[in-house]
Tab-separated table of C-alpha atoms and ligand atoms in Angstrom:
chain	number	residue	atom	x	y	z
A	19	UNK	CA	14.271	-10.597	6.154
A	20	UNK	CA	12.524	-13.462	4.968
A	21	UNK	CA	12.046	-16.541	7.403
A	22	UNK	CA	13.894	-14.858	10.439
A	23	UNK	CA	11.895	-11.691	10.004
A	24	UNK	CA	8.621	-13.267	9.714
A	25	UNK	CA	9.342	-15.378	12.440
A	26	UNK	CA	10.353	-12.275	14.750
A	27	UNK	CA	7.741	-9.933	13.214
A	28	UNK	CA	4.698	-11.829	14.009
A	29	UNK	CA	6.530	-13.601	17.788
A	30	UNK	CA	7.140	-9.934	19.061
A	31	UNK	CA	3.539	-9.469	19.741
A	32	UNK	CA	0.509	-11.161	19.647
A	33	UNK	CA	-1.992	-8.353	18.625
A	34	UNK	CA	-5.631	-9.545	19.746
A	35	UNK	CA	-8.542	-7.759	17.858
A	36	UNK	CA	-8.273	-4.904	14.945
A	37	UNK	CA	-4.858	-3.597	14.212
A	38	UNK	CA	-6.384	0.129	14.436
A	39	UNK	CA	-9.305	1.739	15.669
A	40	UNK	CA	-10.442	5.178	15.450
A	41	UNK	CA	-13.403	6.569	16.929
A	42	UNK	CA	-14.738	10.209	16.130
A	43	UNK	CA	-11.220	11.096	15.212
A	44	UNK	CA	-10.696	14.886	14.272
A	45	UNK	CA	-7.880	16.969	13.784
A	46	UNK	CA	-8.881	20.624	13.432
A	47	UNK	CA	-5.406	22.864	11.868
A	48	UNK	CA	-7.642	26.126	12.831
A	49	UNK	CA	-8.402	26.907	9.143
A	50	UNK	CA	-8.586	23.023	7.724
A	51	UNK	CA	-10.976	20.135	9.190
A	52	UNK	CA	-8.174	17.872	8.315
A	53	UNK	CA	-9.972	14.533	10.042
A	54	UNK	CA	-13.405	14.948	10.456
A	55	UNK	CA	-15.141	12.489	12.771
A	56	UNK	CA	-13.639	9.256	11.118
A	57	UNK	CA	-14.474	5.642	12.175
A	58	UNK	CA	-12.167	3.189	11.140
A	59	UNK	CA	-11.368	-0.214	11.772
A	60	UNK	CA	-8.341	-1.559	10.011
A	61	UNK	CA	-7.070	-5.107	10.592
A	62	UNK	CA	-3.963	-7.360	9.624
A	63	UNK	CA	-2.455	-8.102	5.744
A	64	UNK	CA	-2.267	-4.638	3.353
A	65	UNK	CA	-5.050	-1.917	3.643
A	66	UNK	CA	-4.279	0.506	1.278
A	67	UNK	CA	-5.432	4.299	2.511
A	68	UNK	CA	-6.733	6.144	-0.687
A	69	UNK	CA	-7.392	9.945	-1.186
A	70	UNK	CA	-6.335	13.113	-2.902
A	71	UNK	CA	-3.765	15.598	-1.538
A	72	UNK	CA	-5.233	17.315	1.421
A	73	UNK	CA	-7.649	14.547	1.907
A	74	UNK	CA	-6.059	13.669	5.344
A	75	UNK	CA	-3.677	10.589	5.132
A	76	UNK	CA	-0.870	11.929	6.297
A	77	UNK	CA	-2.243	13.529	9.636
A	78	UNK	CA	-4.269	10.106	10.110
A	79	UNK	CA	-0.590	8.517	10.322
A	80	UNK	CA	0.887	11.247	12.688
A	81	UNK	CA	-1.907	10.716	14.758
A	82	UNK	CA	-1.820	7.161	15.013
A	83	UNK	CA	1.842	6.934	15.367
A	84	UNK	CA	1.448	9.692	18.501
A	85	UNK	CA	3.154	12.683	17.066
A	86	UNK	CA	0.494	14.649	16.529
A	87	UNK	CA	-2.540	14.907	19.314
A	88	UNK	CA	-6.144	14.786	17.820
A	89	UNK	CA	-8.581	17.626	18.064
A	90	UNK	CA	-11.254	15.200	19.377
A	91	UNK	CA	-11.887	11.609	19.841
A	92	UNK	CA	-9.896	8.430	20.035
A	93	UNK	CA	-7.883	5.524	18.706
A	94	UNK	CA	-6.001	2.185	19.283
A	95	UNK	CA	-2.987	1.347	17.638
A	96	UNK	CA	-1.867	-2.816	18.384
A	97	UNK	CA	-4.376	-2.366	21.143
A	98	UNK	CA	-2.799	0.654	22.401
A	99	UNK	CA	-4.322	3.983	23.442
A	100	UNK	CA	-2.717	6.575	20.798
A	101	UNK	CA	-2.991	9.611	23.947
A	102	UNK	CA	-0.306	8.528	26.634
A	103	UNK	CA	1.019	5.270	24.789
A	104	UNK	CA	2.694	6.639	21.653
A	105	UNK	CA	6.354	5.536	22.648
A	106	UNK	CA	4.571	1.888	22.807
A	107	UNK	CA	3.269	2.337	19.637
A	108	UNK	CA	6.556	3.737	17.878
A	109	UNK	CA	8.247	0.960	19.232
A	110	UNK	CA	6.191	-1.350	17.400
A	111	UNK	CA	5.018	0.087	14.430
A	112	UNK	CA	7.833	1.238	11.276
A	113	UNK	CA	7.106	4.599	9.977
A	114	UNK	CA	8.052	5.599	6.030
A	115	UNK	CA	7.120	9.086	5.939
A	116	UNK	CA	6.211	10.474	2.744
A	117	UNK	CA	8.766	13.531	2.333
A	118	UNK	CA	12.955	12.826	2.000
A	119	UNK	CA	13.939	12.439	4.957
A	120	UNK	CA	17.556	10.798	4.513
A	121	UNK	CA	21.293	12.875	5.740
A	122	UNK	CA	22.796	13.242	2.145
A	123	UNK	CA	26.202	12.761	3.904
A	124	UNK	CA	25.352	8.956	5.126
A	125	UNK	CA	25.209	6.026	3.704
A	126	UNK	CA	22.345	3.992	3.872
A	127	UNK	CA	23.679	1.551	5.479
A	128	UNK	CA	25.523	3.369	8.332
A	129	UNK	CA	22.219	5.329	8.366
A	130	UNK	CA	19.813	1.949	8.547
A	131	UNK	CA	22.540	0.545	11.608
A	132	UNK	CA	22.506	3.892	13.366
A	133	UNK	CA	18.372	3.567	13.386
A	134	UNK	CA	18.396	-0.098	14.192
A	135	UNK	CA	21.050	0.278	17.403
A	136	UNK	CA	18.701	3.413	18.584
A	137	UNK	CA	15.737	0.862	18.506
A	138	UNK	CA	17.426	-1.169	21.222
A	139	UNK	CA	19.196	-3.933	18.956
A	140	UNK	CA	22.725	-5.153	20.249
A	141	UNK	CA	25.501	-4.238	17.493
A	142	UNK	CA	26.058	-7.516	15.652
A	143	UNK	CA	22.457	-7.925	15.615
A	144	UNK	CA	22.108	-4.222	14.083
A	145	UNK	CA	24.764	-4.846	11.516
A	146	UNK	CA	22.952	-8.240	10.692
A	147	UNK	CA	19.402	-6.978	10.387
A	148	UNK	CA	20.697	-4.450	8.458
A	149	UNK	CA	22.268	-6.277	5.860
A	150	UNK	CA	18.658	-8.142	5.507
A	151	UNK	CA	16.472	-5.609	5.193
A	152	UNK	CA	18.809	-3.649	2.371
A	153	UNK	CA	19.115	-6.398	1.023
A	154	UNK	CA	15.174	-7.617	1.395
A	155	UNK	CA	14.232	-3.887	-0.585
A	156	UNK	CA	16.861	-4.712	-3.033
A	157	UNK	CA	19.477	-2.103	-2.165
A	158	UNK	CA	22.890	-3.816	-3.181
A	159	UNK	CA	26.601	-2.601	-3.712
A	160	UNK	CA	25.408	0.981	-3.872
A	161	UNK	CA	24.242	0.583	-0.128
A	162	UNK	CA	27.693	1.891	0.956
A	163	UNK	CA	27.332	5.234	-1.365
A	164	UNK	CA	26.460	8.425	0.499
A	165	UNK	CA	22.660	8.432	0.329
A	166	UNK	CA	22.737	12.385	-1.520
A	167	UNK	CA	23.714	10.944	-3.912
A	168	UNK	CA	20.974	8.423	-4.789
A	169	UNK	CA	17.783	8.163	-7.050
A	170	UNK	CA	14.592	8.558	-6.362
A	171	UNK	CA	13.513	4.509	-6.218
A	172	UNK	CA	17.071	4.516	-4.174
A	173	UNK	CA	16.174	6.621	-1.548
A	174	UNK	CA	12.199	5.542	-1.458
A	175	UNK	CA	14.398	2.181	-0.949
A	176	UNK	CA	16.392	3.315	1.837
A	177	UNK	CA	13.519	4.827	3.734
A	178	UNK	CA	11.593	1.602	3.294
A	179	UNK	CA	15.081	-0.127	5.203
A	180	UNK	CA	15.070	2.079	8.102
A	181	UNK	CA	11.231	1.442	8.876
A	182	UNK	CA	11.819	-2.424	8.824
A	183	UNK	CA	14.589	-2.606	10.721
A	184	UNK	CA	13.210	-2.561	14.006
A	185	UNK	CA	11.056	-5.765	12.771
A	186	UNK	CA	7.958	-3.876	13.817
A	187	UNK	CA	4.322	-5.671	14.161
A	188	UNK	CA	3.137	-2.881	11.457
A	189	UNK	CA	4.361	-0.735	8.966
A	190	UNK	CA	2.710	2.976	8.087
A	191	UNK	CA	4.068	3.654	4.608
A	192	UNK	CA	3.450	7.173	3.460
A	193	UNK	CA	3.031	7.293	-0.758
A	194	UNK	CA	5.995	4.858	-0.817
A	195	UNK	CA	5.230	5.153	-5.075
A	196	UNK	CA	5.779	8.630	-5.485
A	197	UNK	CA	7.987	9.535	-8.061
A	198	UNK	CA	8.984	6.031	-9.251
A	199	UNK	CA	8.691	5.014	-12.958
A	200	UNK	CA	6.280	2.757	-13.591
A	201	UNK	CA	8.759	-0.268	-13.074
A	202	UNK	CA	9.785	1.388	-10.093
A	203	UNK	CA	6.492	1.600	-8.725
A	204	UNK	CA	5.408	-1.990	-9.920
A	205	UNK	CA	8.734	-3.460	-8.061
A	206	UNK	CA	7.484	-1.035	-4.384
A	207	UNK	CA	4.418	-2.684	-4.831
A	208	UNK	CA	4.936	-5.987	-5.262
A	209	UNK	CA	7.897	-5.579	-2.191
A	210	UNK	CA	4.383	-3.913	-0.101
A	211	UNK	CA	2.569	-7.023	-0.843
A	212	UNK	CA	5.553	-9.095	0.183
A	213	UNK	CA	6.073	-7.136	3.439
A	214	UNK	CA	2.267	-7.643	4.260
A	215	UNK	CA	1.450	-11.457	2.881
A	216	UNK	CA	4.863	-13.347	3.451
A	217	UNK	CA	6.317	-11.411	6.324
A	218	UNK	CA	3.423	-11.063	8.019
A	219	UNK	CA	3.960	-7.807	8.997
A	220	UNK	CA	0.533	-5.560	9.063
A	221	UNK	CA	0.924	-2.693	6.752
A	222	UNK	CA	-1.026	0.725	6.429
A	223	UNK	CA	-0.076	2.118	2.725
A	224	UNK	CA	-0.856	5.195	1.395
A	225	UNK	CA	-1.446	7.200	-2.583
A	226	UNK	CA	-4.077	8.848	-4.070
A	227	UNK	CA	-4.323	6.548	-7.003
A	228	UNK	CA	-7.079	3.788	-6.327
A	229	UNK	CA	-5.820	1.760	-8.960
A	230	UNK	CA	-2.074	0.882	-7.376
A	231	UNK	CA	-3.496	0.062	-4.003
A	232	UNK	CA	-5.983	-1.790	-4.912
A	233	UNK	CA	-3.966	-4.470	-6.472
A	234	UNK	CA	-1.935	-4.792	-3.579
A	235	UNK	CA	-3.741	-4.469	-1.088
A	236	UNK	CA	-6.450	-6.827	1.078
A	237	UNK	CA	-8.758	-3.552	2.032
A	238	UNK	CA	-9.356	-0.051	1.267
A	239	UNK	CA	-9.901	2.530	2.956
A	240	UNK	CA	-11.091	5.950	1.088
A	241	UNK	CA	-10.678	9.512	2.665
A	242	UNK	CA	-12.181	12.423	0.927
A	243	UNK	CA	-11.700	15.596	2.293
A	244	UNK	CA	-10.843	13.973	6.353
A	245	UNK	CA	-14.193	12.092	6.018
A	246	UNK	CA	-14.551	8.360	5.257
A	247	UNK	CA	-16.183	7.665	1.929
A	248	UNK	CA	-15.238	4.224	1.839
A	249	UNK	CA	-13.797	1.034	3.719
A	250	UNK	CA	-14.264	-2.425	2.535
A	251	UNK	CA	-12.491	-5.618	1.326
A	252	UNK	CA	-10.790	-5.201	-2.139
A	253	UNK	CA	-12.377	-8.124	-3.354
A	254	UNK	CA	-15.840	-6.320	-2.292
A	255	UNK	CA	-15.059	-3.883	-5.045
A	256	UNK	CA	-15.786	-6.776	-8.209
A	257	UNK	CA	-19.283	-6.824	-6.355
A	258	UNK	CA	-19.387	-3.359	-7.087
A	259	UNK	CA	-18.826	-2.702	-10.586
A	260	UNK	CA	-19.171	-6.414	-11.990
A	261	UNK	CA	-16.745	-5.944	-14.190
A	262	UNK	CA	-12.955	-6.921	-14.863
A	263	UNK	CA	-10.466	-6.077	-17.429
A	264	UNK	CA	-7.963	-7.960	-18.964
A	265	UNK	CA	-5.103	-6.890	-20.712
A	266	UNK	CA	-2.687	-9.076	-22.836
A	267	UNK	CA	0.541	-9.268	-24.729
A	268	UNK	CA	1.009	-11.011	-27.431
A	269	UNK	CA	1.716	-11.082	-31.029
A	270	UNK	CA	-1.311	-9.112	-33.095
A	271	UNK	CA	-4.549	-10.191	-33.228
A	272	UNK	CA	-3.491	-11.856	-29.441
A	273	UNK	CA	-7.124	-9.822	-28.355
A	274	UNK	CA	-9.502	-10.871	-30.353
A	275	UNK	CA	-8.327	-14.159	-30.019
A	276	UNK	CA	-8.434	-13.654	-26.033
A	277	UNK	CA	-12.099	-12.297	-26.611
A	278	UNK	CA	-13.238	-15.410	-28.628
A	279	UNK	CA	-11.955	-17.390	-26.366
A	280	UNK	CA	-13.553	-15.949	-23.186
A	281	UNK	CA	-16.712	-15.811	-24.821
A	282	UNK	CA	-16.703	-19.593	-25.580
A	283	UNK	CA	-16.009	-20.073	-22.046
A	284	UNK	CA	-18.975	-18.185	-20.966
A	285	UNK	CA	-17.579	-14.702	-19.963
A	286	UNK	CA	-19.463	-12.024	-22.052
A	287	UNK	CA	-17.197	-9.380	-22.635
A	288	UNK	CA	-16.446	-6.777	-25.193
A	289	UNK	CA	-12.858	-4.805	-25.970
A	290	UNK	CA	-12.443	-1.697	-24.553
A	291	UNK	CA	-9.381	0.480	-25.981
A	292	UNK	CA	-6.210	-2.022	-25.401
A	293	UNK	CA	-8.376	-3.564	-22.976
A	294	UNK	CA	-11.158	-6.294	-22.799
A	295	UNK	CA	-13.514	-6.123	-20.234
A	296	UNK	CA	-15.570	-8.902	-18.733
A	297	UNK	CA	-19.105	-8.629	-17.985
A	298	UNK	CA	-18.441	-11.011	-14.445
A	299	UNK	CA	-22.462	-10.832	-13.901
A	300	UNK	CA	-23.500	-12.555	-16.918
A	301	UNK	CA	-21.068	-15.217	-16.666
A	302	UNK	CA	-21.730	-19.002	-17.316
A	303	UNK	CA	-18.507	-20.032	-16.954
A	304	UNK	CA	-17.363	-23.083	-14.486
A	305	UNK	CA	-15.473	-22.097	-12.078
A	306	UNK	CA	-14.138	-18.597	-10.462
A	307	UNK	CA	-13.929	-15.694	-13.214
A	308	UNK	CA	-10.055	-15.404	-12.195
A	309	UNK	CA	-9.210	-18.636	-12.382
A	310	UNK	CA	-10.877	-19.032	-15.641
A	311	UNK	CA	-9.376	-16.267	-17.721
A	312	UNK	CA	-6.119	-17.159	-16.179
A	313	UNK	CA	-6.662	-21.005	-17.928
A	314	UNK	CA	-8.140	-19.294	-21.127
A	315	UNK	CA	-5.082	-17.210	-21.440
A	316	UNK	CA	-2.374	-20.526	-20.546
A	317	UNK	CA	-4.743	-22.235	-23.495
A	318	UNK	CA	-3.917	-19.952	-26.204
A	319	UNK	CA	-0.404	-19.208	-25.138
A	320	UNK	CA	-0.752	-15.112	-24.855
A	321	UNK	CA	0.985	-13.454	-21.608
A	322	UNK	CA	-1.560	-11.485	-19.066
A	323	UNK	CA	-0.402	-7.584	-18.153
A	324	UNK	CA	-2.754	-7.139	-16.023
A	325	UNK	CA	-6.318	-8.601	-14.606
A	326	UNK	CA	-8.260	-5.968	-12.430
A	327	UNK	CA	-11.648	-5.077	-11.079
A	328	UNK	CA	-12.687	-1.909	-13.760
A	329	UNK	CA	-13.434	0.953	-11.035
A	330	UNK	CA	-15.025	3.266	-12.934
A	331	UNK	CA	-17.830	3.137	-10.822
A	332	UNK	CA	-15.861	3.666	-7.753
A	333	UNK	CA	-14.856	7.357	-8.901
A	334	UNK	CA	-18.062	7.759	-9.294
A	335	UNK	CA	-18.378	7.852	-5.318
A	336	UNK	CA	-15.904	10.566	-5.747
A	337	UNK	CA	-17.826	12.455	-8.274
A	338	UNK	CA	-21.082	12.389	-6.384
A	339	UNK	CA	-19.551	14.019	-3.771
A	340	UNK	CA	-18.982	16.641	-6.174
A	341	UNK	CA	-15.127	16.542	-7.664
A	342	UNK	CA	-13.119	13.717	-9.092
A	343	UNK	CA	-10.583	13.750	-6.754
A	344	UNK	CA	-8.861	10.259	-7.411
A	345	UNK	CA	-6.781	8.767	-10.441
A	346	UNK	CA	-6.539	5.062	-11.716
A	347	UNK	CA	-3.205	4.611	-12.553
B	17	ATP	N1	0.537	21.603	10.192
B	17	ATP	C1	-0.556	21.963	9.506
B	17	ATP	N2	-1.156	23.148	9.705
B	17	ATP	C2	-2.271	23.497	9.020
B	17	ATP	N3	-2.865	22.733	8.101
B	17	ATP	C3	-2.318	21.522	7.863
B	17	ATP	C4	-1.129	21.072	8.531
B	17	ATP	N4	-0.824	19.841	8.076
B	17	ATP	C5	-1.757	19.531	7.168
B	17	ATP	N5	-2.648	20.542	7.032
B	17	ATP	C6	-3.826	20.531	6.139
B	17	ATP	O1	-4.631	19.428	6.488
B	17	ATP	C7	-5.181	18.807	5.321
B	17	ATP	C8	-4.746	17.356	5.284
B	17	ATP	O2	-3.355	17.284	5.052
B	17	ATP	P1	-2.574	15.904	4.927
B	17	ATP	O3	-1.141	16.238	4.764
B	17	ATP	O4	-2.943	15.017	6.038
B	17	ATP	O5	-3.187	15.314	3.572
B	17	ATP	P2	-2.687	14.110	2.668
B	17	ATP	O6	-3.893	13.282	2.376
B	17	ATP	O7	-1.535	13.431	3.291
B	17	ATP	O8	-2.248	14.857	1.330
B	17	ATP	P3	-1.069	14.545	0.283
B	17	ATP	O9	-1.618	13.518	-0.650
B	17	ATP	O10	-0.848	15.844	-0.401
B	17	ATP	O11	0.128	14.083	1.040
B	17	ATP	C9	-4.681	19.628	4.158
B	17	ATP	O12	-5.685	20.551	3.820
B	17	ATP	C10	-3.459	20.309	4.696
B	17	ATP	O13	-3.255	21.546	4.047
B	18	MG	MG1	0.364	13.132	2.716
């Protein structure tokens, strides 16, 4: 995808205003409140939709995509009304649903063609786009291979494919993670944040850990139960809890020397299990915290895993409204 589809992603439309707007929006099953009264307003780049099973992401995406009418109340999807303009909508939004949903029989690249000449595209130019978007979520040779026969990360691959092809203005992507390895899930993310930063392509991604979405994505939005607990900028989030935690790799005693070292550069901090975490609040240190611990670690030659905002404090929202219903990682 790449150049052309950034280039045709963000010329197709020219989306003025929020890229989604709910007002009051409930879905009543009969026996389940599964969206109670939720206002939402959810713009461009990654916004990562956060909450338990049952908490109501799924229906949220039905609804928006037009499949599924609300009980009560409203929204706009690309500026269009979700009651009487969901064929607009599907034609400009991709749609990864969250349960297999691939003909064992096809190949994934007959079945990604077949999708792309249904959307409208002219046969060379199906064949073409999909050959980049396969190739864009890294399916290669086994592309050609009857899809029943794939892994997991394969077919969460494919699915990923056939909601690109279309080069839609936004993508819903429904638990794209689940039940990937972690180096399965790392690669998904990072190809999220790709879709979202560098092909400009809006995207609305969905799990019920905090912790994965949150380091890909620009906002989060938190459902608990169909109500909204929570939606604000990720970066909001440090402001929350103050502090960050770093984890490195490097040869033994690669922590302590990490620790030192932050410390002398004015970040109190303390270790915390394979972790260290660092008190941003108190610090003294020039510059921004990120940028410093990032120089810190360059200085002293040790590799960083991982650098994120220690949420703790978040669950907490969950557990004052009476269960912990979200994981970290
Ligand atoms: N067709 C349906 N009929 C009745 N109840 C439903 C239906 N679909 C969903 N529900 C209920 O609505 C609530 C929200 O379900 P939904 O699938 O939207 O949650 P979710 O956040 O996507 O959960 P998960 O993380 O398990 O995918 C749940 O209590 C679910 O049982
Ligand atoms: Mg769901």
């Amino acid at each position: 995808m790449g150049d052309h589809l950034a280039a045709t992603a963000t010329g197709t439309t020219a989306a003025v205003g929020p890229v989604i707007t709910t007002s009051g929006l409930t879905k009543d099953y009969g026996t389940v409140l599964a969206l109670d009264t939720l206002d939402v307003v959810i713009g461009d780049g990654v916004t990562g939709l956060v909450g338990a099973n049952g908490a109501g992401k799924s229906t949220l995406i039905k609804i928006l995509l037009g499949l599924l009418a609300p009980s009560r109340g409203t929204a706009r999807v690309l500026g269009l009304d979700i009651a009487g303009q969901g064929e607009a909508i599907r034609r400009q939004v991709g749609y990864m649903p969250e349960h297999d949903c691939l003909p064992p029989d096809v190949s994934a690249s007959d079945f990604v063609n077949h999708l792309a000449q249904m959307s409208g595209l002219p046969r060379p130019a199906a064949r073409e786009r999909t050959a980049d978007v396969l190739r864009h979520v890294g399916l290669a040779e086994e592309r050609y291979r009857p899809m029943g026969g794939y892994s997991t990360g394969m077919k969460q691959r494919a699915k990923l494919a056939q909601a690109l092809v279309h080069d839609p203005r936004l993508v819903f992507l429904d638990e794209p993670t689940n039940g990937l390895d972690p180096a399965a899930r790392d690669d998904m993310l990072h190809l999220v944040q790709r879709i979202g930063h560098d092909f400009g392509i809006a995207v609305l991604v969905t799990s019920h850990l905090l912790g994965e979405l949150e380091r890909v994505s620009d906002h989060v939005v938190i459902l608990d139960s169909g109500r909204l607990l929570r939606s604000s900028a990720t970066t909001e989030f440090l402001d929350t809890t103050g502090t960050l935690l770093v984890e490195v790799i490097g040869e033994t005693g690669a922590q302590d020397r990490m620790g030192n070292a932050l410390a002398e550069a004015g970040l109190p901090c303390w270790p915390q299990g394979h972790l260290i975490a660092v008190d941003t609040t108190r610090s003294t240190a020039a510059g921004d915290v990120h940028d410093v611990i990032r120089d810190v670690a360059v200085d002293l030659g040790v590799g960083l895993a991982r650098l994120q905002v220690d949420h703790r404090r978040i669950e907490d929202v969950f557990r004052d409204g009476g269960e912990h219903v979200v994981g970290t990682s």
